[in-house]
Structures are given as structure tokens and as C-alpha cells.
CSV table of C-alpha atoms in Angstrom, one decimal:
chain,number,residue,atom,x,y,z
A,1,UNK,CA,91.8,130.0,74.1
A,2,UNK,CA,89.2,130.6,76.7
A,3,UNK,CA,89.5,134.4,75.9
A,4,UNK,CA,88.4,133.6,72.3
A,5,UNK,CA,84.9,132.4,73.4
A,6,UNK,CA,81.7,134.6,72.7
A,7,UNK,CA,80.6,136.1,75.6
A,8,UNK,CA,83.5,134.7,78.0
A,9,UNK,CA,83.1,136.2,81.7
A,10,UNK,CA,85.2,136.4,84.6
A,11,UNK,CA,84.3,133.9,87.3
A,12,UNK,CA,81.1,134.5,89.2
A,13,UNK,CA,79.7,131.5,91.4
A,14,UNK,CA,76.3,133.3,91.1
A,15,UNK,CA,74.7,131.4,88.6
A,16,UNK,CA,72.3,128.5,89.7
A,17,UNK,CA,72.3,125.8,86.9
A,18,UNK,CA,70.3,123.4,85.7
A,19,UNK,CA,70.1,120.3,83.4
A,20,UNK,CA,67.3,121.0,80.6
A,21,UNK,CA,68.4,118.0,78.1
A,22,UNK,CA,69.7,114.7,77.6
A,23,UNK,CA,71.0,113.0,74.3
A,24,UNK,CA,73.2,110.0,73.3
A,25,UNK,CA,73.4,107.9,70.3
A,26,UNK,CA,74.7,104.6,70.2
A,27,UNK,CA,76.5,105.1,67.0
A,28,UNK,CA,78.9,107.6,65.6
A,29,UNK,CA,76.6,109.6,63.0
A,30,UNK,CA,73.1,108.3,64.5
A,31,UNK,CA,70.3,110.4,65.3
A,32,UNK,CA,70.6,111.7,68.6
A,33,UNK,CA,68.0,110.2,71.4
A,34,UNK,CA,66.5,112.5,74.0
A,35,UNK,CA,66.5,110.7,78.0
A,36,UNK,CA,64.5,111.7,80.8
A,37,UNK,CA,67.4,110.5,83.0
A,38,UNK,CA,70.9,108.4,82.3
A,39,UNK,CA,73.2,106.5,84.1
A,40,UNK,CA,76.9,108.4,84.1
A,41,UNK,CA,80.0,105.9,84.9
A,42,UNK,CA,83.1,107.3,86.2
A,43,UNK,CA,86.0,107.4,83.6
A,44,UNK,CA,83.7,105.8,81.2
A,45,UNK,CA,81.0,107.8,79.9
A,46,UNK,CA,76.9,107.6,79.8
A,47,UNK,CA,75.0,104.9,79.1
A,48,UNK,CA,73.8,104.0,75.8
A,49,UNK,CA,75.9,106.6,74.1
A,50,UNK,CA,78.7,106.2,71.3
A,51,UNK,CA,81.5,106.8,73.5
A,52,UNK,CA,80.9,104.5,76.7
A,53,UNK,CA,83.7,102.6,77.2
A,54,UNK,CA,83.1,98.7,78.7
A,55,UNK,CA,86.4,99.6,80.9
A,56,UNK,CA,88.9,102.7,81.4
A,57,UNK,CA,92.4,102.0,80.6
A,58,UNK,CA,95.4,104.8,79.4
A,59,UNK,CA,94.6,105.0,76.1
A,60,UNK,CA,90.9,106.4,77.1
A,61,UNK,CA,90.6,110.2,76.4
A,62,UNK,CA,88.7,111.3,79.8
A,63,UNK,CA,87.5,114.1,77.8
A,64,UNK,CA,85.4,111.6,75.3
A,65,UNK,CA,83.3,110.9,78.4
A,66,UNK,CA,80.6,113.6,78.2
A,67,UNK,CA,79.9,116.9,76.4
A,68,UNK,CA,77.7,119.7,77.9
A,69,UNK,CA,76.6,123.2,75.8
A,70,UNK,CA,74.3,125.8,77.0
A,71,UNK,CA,70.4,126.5,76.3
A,72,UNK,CA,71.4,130.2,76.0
A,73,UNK,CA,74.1,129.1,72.8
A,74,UNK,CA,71.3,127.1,71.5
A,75,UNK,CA,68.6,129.9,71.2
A,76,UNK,CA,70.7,132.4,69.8
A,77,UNK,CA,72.6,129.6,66.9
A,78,UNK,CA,69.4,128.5,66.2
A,79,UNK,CA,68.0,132.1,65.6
A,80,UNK,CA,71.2,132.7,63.3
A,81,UNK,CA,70.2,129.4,61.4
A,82,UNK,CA,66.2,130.1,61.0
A,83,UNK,CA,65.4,127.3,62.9
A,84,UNK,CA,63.2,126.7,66.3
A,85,UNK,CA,65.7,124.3,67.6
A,86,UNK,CA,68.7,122.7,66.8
A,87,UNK,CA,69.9,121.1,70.3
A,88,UNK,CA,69.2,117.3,68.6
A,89,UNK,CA,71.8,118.8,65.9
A,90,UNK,CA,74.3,119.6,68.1
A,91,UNK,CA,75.4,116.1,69.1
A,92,UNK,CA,76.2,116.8,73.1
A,93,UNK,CA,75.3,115.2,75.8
A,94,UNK,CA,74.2,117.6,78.3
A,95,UNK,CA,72.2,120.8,77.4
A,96,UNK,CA,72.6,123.2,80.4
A,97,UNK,CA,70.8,126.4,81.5
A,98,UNK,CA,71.8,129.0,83.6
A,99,UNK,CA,75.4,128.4,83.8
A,100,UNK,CA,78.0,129.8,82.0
A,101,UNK,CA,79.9,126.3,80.8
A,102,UNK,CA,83.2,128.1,80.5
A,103,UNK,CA,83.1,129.0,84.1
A,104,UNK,CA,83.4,125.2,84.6
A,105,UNK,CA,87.3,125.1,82.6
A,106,UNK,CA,89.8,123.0,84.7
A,107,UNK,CA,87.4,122.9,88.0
A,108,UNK,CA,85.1,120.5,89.8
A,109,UNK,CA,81.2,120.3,89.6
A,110,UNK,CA,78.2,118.2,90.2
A,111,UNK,CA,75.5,117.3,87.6
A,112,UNK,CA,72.5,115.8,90.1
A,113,UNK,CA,75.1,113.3,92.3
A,114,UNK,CA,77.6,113.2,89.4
A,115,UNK,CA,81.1,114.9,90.1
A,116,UNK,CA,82.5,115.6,86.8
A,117,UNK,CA,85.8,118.0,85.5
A,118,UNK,CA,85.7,120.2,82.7
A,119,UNK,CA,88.6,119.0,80.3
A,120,UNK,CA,88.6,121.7,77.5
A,121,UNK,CA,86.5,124.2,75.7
A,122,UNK,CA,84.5,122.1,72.4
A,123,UNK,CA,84.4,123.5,68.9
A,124,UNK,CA,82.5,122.5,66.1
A,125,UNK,CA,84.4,120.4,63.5
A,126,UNK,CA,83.1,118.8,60.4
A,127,UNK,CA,81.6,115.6,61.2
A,128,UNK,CA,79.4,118.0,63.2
A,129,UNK,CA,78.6,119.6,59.9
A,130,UNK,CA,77.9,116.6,58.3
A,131,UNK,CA,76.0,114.6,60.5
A,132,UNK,CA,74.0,117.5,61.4
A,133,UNK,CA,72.9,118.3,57.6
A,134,UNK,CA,73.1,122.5,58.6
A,135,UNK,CA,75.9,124.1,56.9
A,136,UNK,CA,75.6,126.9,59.0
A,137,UNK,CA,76.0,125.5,62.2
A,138,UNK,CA,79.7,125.7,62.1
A,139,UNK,CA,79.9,129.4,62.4
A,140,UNK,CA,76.8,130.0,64.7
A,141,UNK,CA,78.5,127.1,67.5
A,142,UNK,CA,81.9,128.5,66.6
A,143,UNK,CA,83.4,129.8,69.9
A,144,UNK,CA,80.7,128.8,71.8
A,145,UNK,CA,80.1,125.1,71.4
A,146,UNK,CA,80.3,123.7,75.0
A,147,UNK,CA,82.6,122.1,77.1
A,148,UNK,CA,84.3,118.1,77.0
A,149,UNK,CA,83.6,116.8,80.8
A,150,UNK,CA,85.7,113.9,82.5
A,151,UNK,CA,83.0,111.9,84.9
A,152,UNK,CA,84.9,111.0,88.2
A,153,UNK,CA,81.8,109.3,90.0
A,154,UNK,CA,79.4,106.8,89.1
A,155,UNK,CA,75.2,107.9,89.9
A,156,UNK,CA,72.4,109.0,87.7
A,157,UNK,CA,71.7,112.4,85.9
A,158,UNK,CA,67.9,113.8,85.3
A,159,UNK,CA,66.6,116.6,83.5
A,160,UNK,CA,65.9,119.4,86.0
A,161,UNK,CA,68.9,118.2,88.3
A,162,UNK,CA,71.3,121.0,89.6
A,163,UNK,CA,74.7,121.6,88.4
A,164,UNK,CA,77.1,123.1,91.1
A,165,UNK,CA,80.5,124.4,91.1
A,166,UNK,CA,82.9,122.4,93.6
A,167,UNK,CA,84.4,124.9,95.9
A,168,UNK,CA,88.4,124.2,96.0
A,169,UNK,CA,88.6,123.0,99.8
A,170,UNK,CA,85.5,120.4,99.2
A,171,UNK,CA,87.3,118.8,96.3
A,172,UNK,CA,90.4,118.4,98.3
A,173,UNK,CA,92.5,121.0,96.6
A,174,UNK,CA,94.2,123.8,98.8
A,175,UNK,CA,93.7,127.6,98.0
């Protein structure tokens, strides 16, 4: 439940975000490998990571394609856990700043060239726990651990690239 999520906030296009990291990892509980840039694939995923798929077909979960959490979240868990960072713990794809991910529920938006859809709202679970080797990460992502993105265009996404809301009537939907 959206409502549930720490610091949730009505919808304000105001924000102007921004791409800060990039991680993948070939392999289910590998160590997570910061990018300068990656190739995204529509209904696929990003290359090099865990869950790129060679082709799409109807047993694909769209929502396995890539997974985005804020810099803000970051900061503050990381605080709660003693630590200087932990975004390498976190095991998503796409660390954003400046942008409120929850804003991005159910609509349209751009990473660099990318269009992408946020699917759903992305807790913590326990392979999270595990791989990660911080017992307390559960509780300080809880409620605020990012957002599961379907990719609907091929292109390339960079560190420092924009990340833009689609407005309704550009993404073909009527008001």
C-alpha cells in the first residue's frame, strides 16, 4: 500500500531527477558492479545483470526488468545502520536523486532515452538480508525500498541522465 511508505507525498511534478548510480550482477547473490553507463532492452532488462532475459515471452515478470531506490533512502538507512554507504548492499539497479520514486507508481517516465513504467512499490525480503550480510537493513529499507520498473524502449542509461515524468497525453493516454 502506497500509503504505508515513509514519507509518501501527493503528486508534485516539481522535482527534477537524476540518475546517481548504476549496479548489476550477473548472478543471483553476486556482488553488485557499479557502471558508468548500461544498455536497457525493452521487456528484457539491462545488460549484464541477473535478470536479462535473451527474449520476452508471457511467462516474463515485466516487473523483474529493473529496480530503482532513492539516494535520499540511502543516506538516512545507512545512518540507521552506522555505515557511510550501503547503496552496493541494496541490490537495485538504478540509484535515483531528486525524485520521489513513488510518484512514479502506475505512470510513464524516461531514464536518459529509456521509457520505462513503474510496476509496484519494492520491499526488502530475505535474500536481501542475506546476500547483503546487514541484519539491519530489513527495517531501515522497510517501506521505503524503491520501485520494480518495466522497460518499454531499448537505448542507453548514464549516470547523471535525467529522469522525467511522462505527461498522460505524450504517452498516448487520455485525461
Amino acid at each position: 500500500d502506497p500509503e504505508l511508505w515513509r514519507g509518501f507525498k501527493s503528486a508534485t511534478p516539481a522535482w527534477q531527477g537524476r540518475v546517481a548510480a548504476i549496479f548489476v550482477t550477473p548472478e543471483s547473490s553476486g556482488d553488485m558492479v557499479s557502471l558508468p553507463r548500461v544498455r536497457a532492452f525493452a521487456d528484457r532488462g539491462l545488460e549484464g545483470d541477473r535478470f536479462l532475459r535473451e527474449s520476452w515471452n508471457a511467462i516474463n515478470r515485466p516487473d523483474k526488468a529493473v529496480t530503482l531506490i532513492e539516494a535520499e533512502v540511502l543516506e538516512l538507512a545507512a545512518q540507521e545502520l552506522g555505515m557511510a554507504s550501503i547503496g552496493v548492499k541494496t541490490r537495485r539497479n538504478l540509484v535515483t536523486c531528486g525524485v520521489p520514486l513513488i510518484e512514479l507508481l502506475q505512470r510513464e517516465f524516461t531514464v536518459g532515452g529509456v521509457l520505462m513504467r513503474g510496476i509496484r512499490l519494492f520491499e526488502p525480503c530475505g535474500h536481501l538480508v542475506k546476500v547483503s550480510k546487514l541484519p539491519g537493513i530489513f527495517k531501515a529499507l522497510n517501506h521505503r525500498s524503491g520501485l520494480k520498473a518495466a522497460i518499454l524502449t531499448d537505448g542507453e542509461i548514464r549516470v547523471g541522465d535525467s529522469l522525467t515524468l511522462v505527461e498522460p497525453q505524450a504517452a498516448g493516454i487520455s485525461a
